[in-house]
PDB file of C-alpha atoms in Angstrom:
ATOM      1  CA  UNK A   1       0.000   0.000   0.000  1.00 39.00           C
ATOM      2  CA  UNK A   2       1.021   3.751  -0.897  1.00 43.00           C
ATOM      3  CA  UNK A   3      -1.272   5.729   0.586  1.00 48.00           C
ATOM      4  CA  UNK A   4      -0.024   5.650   3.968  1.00 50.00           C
ATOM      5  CA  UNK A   5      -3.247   3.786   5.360  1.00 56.00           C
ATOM      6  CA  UNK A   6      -2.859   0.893   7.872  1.00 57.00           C
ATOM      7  CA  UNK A   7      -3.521  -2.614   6.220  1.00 59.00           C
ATOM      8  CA  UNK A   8      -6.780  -4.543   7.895  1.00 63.00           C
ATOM      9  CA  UNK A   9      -5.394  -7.203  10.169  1.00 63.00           C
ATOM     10  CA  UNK A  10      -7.435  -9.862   8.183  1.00 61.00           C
ATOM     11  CA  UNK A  11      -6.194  -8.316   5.189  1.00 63.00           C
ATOM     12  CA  UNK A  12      -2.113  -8.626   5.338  1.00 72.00           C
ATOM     13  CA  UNK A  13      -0.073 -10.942   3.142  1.00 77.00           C
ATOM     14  CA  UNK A  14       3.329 -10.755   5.025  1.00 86.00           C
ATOM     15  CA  UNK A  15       4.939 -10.854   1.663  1.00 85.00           C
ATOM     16  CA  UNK A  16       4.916  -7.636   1.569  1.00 91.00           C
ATOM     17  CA  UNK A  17       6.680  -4.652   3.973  1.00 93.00           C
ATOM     18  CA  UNK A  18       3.770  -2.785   4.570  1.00 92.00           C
ATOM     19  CA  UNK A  19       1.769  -5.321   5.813  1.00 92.00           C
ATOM     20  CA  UNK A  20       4.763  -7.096   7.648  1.00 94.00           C
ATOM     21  CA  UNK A  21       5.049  -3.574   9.285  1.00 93.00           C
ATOM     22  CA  UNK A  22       1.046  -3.594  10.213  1.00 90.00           C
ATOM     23  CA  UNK A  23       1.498  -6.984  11.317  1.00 91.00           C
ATOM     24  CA  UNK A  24       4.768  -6.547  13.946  1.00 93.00           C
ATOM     25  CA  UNK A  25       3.031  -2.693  14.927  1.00 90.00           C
ATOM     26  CA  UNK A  26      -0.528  -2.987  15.669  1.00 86.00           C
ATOM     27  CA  UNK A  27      -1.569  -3.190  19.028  1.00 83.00           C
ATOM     28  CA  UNK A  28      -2.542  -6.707  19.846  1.00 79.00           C
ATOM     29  CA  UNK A  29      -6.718  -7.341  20.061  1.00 80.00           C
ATOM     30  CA  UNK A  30      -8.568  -6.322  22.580  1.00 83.00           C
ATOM     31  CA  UNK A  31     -10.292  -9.288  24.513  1.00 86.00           C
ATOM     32  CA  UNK A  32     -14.540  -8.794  24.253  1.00 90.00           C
ATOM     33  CA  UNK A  33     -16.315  -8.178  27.650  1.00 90.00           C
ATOM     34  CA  UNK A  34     -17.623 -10.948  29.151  1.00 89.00           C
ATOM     35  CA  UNK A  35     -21.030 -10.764  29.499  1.00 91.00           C
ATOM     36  CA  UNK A  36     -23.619 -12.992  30.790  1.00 91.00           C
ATOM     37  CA  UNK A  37     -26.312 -14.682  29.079  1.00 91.00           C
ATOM     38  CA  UNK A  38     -29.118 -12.156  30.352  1.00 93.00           C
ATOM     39  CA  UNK A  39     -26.780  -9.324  29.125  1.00 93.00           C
ATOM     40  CA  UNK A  40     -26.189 -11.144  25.669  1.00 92.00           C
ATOM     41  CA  UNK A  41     -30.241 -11.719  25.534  1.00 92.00           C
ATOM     42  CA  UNK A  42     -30.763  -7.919  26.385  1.00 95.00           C
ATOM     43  CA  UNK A  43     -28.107  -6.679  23.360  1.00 94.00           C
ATOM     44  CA  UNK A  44     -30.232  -5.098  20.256  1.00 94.00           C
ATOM     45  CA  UNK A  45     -29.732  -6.879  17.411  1.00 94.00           C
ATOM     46  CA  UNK A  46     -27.111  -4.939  16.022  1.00 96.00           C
ATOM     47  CA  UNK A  47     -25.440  -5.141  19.721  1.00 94.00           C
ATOM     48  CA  UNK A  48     -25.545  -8.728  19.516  1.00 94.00           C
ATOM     49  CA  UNK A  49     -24.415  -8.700  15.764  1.00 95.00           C
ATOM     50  CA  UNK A  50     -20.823  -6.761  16.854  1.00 94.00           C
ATOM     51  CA  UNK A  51     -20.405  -8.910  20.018  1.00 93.00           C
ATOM     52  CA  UNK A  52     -20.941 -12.102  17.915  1.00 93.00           C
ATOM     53  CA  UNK A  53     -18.218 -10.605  15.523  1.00 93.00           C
ATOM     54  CA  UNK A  54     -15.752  -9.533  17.890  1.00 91.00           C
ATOM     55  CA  UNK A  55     -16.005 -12.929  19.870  1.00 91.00           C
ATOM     56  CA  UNK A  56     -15.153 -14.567  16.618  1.00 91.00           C
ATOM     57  CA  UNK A  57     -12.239 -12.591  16.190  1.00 87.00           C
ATOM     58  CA  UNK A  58     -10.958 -13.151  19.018  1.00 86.00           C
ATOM     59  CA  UNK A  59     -11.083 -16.969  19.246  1.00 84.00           C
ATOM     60  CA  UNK A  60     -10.104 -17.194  15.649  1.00 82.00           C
ATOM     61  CA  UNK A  61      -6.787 -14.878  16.291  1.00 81.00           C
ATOM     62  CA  UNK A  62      -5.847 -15.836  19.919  1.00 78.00           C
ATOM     63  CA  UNK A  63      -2.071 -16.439  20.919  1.00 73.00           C
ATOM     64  CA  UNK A  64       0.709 -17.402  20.143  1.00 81.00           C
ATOM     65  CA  UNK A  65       0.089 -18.676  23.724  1.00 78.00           C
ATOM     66  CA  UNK A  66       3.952 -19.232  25.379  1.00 81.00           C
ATOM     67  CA  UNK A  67       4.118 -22.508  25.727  1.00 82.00           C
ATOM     68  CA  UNK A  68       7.368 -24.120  26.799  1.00 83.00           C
ATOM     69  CA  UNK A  69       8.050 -25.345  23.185  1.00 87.00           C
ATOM     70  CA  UNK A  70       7.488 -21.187  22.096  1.00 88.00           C
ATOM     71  CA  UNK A  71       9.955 -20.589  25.075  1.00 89.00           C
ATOM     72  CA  UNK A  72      12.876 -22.968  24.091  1.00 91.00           C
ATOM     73  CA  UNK A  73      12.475 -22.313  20.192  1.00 94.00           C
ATOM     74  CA  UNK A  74      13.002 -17.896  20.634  1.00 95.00           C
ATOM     75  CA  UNK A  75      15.775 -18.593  23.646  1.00 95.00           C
ATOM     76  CA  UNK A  76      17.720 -20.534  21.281  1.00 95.00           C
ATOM     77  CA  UNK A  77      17.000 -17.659  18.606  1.00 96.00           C
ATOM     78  CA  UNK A  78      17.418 -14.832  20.221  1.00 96.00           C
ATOM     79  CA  UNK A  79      21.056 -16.191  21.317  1.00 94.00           C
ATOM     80  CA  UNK A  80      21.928 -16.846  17.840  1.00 93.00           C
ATOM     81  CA  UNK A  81      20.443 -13.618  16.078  1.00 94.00           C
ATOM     82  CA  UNK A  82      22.063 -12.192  19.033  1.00 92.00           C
ATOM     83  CA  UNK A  83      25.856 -13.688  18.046  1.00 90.00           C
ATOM     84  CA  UNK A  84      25.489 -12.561  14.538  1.00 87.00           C
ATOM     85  CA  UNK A  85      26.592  -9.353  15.512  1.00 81.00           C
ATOM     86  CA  UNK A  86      29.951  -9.775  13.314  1.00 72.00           C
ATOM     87  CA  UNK A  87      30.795  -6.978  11.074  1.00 70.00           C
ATOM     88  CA  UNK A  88      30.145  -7.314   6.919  1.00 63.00           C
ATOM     89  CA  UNK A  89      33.308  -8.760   6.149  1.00 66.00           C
ATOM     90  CA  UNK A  90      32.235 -12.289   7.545  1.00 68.00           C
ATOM     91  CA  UNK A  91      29.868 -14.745   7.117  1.00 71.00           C
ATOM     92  CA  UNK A  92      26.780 -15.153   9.622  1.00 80.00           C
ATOM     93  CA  UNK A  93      25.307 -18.638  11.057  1.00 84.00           C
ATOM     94  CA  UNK A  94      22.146 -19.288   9.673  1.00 89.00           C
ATOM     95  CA  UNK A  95      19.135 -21.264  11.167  1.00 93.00           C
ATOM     96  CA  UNK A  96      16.803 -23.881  10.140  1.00 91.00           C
ATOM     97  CA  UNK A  97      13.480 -24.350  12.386  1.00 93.00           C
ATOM     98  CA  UNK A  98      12.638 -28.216  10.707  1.00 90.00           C
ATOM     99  CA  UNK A  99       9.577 -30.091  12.282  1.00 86.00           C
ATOM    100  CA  UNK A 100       6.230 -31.784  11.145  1.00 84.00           C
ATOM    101  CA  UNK A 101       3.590 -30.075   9.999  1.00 85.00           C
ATOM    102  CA  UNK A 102       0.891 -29.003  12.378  1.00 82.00           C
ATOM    103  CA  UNK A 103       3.303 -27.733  15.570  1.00 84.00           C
ATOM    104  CA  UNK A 104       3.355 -24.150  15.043  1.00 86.00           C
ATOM    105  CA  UNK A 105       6.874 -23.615  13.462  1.00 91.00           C
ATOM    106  CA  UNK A 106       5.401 -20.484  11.117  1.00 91.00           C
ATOM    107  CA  UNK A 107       3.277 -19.327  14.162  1.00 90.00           C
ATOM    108  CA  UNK A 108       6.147 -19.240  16.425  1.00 92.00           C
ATOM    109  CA  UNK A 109       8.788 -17.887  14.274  1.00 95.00           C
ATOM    110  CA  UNK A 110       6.440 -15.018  13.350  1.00 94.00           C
ATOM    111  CA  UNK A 111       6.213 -14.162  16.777  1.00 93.00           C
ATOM    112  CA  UNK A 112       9.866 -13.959  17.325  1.00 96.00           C
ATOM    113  CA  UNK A 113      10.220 -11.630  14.047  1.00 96.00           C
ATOM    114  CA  UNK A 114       7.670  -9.268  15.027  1.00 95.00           C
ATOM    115  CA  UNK A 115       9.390  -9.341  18.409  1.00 95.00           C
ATOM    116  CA  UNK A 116      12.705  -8.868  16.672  1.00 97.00           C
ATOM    117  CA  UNK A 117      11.049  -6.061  14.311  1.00 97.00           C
ATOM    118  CA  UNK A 118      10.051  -3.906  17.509  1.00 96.00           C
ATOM    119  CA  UNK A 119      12.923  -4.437  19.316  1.00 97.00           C
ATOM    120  CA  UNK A 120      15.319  -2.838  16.359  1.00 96.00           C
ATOM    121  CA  UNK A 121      12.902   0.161  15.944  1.00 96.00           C
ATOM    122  CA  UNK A 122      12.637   0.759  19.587  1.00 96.00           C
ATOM    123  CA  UNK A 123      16.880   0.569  19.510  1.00 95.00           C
ATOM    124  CA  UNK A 124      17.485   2.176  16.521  1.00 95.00           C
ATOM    125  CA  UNK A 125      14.297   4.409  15.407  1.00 95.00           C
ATOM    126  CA  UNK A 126      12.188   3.727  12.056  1.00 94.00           C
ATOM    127  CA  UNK A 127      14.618   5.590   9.683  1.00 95.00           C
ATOM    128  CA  UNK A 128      18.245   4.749   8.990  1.00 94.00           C
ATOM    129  CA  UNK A 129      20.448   7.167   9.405  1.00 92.00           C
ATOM    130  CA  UNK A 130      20.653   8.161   5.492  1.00 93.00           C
ATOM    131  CA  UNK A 131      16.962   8.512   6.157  1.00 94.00           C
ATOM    132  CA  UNK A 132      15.802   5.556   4.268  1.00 95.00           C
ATOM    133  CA  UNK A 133      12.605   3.286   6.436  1.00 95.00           C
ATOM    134  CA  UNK A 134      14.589   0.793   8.852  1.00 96.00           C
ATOM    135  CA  UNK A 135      12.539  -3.018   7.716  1.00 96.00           C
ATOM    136  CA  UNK A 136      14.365  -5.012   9.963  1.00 97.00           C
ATOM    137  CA  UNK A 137      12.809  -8.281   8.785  1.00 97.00           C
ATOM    138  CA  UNK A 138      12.208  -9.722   4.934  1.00 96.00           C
ATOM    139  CA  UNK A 139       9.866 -12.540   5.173  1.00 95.00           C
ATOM    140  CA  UNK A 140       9.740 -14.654   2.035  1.00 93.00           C
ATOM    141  CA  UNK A 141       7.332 -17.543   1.380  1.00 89.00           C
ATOM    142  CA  UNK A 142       9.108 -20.197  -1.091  1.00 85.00           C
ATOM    143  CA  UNK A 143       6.870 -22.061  -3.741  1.00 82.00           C
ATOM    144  CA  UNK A 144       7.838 -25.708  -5.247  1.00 77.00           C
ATOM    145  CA  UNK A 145       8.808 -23.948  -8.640  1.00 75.00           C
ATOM    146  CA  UNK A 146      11.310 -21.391  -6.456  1.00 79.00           C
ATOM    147  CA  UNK A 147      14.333 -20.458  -8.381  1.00 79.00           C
ATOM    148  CA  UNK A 148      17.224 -18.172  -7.803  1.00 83.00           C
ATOM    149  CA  UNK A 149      15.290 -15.870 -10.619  1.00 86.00           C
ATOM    150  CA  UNK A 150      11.923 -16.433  -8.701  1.00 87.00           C
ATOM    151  CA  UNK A 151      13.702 -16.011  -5.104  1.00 87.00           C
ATOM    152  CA  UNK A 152      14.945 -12.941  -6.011  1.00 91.00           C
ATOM    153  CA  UNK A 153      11.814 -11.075  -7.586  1.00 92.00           C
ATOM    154  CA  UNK A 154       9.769 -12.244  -4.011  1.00 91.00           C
ATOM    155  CA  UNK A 155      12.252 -10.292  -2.326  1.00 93.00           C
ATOM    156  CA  UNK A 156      11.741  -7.146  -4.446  1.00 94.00           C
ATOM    157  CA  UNK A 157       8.346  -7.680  -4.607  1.00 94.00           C
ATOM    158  CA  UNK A 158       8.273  -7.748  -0.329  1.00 95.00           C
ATOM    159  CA  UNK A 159       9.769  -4.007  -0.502  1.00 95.00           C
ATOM    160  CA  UNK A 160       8.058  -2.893  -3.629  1.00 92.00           C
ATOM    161  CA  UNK A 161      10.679  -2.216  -5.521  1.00 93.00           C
ATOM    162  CA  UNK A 162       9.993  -0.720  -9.358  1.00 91.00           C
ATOM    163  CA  UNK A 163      12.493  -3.135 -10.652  1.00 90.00           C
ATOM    164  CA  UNK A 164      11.173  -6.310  -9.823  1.00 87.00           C
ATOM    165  CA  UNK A 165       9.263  -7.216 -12.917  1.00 88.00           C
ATOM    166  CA  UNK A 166      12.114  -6.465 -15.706  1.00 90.00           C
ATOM    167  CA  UNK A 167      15.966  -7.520 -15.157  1.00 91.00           C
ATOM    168  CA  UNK A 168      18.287 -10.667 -15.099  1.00 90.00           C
ATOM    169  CA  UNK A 169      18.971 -13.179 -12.174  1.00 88.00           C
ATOM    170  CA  UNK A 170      21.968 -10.861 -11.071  1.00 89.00           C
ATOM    171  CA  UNK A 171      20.624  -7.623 -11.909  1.00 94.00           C
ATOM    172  CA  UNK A 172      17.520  -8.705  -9.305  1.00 94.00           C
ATOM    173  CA  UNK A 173      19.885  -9.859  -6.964  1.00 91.00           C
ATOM    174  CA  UNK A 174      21.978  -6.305  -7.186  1.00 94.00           C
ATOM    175  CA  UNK A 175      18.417  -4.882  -6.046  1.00 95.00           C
ATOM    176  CA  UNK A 176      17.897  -6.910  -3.454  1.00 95.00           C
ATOM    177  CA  UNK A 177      21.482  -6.189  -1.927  1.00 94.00           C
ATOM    178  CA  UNK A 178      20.742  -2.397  -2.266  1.00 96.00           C
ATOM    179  CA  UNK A 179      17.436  -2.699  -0.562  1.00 96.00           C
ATOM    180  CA  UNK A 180      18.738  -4.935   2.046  1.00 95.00           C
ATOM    181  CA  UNK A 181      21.304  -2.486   2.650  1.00 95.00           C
ATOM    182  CA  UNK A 182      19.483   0.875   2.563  1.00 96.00           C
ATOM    183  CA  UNK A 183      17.011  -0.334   5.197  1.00 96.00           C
ATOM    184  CA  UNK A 184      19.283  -2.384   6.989  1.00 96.00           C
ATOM    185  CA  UNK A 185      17.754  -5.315   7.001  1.00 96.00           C
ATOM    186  CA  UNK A 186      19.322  -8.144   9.582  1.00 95.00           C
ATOM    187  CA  UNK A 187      16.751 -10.940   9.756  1.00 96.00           C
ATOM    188  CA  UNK A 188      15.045 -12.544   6.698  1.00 96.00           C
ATOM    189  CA  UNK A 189      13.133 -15.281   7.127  1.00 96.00           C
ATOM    190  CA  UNK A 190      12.147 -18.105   4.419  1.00 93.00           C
ATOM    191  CA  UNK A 191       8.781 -19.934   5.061  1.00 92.00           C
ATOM    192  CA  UNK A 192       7.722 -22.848   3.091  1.00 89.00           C
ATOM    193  CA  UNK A 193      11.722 -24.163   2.451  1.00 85.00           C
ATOM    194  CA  UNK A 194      10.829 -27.819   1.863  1.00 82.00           C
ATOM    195  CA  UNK A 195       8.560 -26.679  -0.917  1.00 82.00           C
ATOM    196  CA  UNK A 196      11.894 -26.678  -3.523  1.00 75.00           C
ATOM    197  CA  UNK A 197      12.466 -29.347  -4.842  1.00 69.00           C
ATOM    198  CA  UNK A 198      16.409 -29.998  -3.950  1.00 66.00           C
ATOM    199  CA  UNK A 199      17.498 -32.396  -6.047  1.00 64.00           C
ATOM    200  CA  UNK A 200      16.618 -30.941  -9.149  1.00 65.00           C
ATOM    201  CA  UNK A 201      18.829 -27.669 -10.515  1.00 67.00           C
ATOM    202  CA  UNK A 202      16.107 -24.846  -9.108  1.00 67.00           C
ATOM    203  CA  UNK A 203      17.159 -26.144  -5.763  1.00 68.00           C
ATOM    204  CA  UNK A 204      20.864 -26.664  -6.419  1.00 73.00           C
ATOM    205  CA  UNK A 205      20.841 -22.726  -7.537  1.00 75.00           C
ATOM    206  CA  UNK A 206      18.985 -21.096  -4.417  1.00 75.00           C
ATOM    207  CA  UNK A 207      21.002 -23.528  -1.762  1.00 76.00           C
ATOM    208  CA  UNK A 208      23.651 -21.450  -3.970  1.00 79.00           C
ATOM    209  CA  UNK A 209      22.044 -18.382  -3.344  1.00 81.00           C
ATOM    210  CA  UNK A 210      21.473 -18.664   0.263  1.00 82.00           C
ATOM    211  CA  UNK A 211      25.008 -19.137   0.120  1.00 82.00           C
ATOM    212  CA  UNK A 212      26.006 -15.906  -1.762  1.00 85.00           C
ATOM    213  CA  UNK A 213      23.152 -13.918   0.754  1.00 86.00           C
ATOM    214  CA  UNK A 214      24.960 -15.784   3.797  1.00 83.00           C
ATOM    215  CA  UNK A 215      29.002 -14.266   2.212  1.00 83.00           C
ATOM    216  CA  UNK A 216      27.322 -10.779   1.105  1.00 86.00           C
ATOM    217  CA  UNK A 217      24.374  -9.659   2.958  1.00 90.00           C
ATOM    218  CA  UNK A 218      24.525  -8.660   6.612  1.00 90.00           C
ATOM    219  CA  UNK A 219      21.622 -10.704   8.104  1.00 93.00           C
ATOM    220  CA  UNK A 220      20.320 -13.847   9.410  1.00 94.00           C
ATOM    221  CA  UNK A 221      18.687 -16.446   7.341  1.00 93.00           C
ATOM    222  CA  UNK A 222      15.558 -17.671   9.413  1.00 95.00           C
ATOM    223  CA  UNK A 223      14.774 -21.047   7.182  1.00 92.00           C
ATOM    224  CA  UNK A 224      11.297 -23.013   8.296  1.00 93.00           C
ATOM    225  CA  UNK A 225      10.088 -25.908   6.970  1.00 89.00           C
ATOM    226  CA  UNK A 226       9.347 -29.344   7.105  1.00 88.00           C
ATOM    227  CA  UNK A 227      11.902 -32.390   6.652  1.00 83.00           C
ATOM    228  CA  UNK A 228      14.611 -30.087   5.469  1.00 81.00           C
ATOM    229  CA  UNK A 229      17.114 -33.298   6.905  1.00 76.00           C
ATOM    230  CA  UNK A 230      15.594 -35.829   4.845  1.00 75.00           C
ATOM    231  CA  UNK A 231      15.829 -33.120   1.805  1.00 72.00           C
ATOM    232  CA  UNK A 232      19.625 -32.459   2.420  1.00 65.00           C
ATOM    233  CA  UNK A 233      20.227 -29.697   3.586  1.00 69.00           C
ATOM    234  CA  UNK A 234      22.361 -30.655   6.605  1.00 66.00           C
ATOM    235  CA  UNK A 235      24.058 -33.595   5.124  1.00 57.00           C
ATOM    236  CA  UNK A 236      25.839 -34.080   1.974  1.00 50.00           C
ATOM    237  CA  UNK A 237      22.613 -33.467   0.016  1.00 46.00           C
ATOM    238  CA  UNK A 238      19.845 -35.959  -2.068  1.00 47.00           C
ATOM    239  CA  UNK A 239      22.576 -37.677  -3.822  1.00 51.00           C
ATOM    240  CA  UNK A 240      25.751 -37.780  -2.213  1.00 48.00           C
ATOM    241  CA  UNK A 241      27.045 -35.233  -4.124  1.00 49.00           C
ATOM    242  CA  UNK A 242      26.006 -32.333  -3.705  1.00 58.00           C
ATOM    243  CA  UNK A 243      28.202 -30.326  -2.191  1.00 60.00           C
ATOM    244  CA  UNK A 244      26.071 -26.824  -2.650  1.00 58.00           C
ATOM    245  CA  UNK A 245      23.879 -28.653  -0.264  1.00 59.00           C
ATOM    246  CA  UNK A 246      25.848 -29.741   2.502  1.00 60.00           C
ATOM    247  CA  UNK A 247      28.120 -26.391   2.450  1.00 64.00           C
ATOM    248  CA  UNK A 248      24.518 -24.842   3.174  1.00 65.00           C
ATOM    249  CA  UNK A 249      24.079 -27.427   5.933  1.00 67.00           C
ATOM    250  CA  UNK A 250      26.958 -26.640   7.669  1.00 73.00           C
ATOM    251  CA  UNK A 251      26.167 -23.305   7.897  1.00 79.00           C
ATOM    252  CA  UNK A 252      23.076 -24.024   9.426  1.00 86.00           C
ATOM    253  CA  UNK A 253      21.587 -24.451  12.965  1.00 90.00           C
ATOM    254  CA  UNK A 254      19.197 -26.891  12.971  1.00 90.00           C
ATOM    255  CA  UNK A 255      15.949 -26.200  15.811  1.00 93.00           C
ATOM    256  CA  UNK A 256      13.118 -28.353  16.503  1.00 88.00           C
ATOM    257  CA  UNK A 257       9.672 -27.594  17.882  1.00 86.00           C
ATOM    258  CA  UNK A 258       8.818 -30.729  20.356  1.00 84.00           C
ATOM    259  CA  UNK A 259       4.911 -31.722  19.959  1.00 81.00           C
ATOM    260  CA  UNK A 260       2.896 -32.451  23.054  1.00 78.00           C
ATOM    261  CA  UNK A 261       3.220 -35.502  24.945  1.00 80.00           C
ATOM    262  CA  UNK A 262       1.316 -37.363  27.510  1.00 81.00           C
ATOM    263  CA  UNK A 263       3.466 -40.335  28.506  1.00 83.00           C
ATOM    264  CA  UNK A 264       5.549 -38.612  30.582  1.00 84.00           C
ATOM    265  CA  UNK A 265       4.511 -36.458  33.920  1.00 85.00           C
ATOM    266  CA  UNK A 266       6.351 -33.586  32.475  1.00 81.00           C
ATOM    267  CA  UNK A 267       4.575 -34.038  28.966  1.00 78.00           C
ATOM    268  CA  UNK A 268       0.728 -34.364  30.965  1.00 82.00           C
ATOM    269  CA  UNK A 269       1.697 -31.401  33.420  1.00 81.00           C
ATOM    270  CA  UNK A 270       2.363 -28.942  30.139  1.00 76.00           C
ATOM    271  CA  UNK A 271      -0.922 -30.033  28.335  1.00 76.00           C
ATOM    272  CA  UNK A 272      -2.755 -29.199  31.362  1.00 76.00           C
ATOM    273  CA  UNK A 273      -1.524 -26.567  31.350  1.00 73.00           C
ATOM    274  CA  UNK A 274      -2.549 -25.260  27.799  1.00 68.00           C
ATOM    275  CA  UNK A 275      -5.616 -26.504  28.445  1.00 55.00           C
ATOM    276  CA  UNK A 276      -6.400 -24.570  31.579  1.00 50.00           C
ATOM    277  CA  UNK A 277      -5.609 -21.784  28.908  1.00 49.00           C
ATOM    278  CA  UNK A 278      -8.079 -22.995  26.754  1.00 49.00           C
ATOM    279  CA  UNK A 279     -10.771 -22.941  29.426  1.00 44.00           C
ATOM    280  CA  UNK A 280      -9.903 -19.146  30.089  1.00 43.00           C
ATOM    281  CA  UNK A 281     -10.072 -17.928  26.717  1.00 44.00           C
ATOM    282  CA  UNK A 282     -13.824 -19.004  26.068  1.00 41.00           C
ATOM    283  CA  UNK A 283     -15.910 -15.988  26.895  1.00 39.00           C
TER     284      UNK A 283
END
């Protein structure tokens, strides 16, 4: 958006800055009242109508709740965004958050970037100091036809930038250096990773090209998907041979996210836990 107006919070597609920026800067909802059922039955309609609406807001965009697996994944990321602190002339760990579907690795590494997000504009204020707008997280979901071509347009197309329909592989990725670099950008995060397909040449080029962003650009790759070991990328790659692959890997901290066990006391104690949550929530 252009205009200056605030995205709608069910309107955002976190490709994009401006609505990255909505999402990591908007006050968080504001539960509903609770009311009782001879309030709800007193409501006019119209009343009722907003009530009912808010309510399903709420429920529908509750949390992240902090559970311990929430805890343990951002401690171990803040300490390594934290370490990356070393100055342009050397390369920076990545990290790899690699679990099964279903256990909130999106949900809970979008928490930590619009934590990390606030944090650098409450540090270092929203402009640079050349006066360009400080986006201190890129956040790029990856498709199963990615390419280095492909990778780098997203990336334009995140901070709008004019050039992002017309150029070559290299001319995008000048762009994307320049914009990285003008808003000093430090975290970018790639959703959706085990959607390339690795063994064939479009994943070959962008394990490449997170190499080349890991030697040249001054951030943190955030990487999140699922089965990323079984793909290659933190062994020796598909085949044995590949050796893009497995320099990526070594580059790379692997994280989990731990699901929810009951055949432990420790495991039972936490789910009662979330769901004494639960029970809370429900106005």
């Amino acid at each position: 958006m252009n205009d200056g107006s605030v995205p709608h919070p069910g309107s955002l597609a976190l490709s994009r800055k401006e609505d990255f920026k909505a999402f990591a800067e908007s006050p968080r909802r504001s539960r509903p009242d609770l009311l009782t059922r001879k309030q709800l039955k007193s409501l006019p309609t119209q009343a009722r109508a907003d009530y009912d609406r808010q309510r399903r807001q709420w429920h529908a965009n509750i949390g992240p709740v902090k559970t311990p697996q929430l805890t343990e994944i951002h401690e171990d990321l803040w300490d390594i965004v934290d370490s990356n602190e070393q100055d342009g002339d050397k390369a920076k760990g990545a990290v790899a958050v690699d679990a099964f579907p279903g256990l909130g690795k999106t949900t809970s590494v979008l928490a930590f970037a619009r934590d990390f997000h606030q944090r650098e504009i409450e540090e270092s204020g929203a402009f640079t100091s050349q006066g360009h707008e400080r986006i201190p997280v890129c956040r790029v979901g990856l498709t199963g036809n990615t390419g280095m071509k492909d990778f780098n347009r997203a990336m334009l197309e995140f901070f709008g930038h004019p050039g992002q329909m017309r150029g070559t592989t290299a001319q995008f990725g000048r762009r994307v250096l320049d914009c990285v670099l003008s808003c000093d950008v430090r975290l970018v995060v790639l959703d959706d990773l085990h959607f390339l397909k690795w063994g064939q040449k479009s994943g070959i080029e962008v394990s490449n090209h997170l190499k080349w962003i890991a030697n040249e650009f001054p951030v943190t790759l955030l990487m999140v998907g699922v089965e990323l070991a079984k793909k290659g990328l933190f062994g020796e790659g598909t085949n044995g041979r590949d050796t893009a692959l497995a320099q990526t890997g070594r580059r790379t901290t692997r994280l989990g996210l731990r699901p929810f066990t009951i055949d432990t006391e420790a495991g039972r104690r936490e789910w009662r836990q979330i769901e004494l949550y639960r029970d809370l929530w429900s106005p």
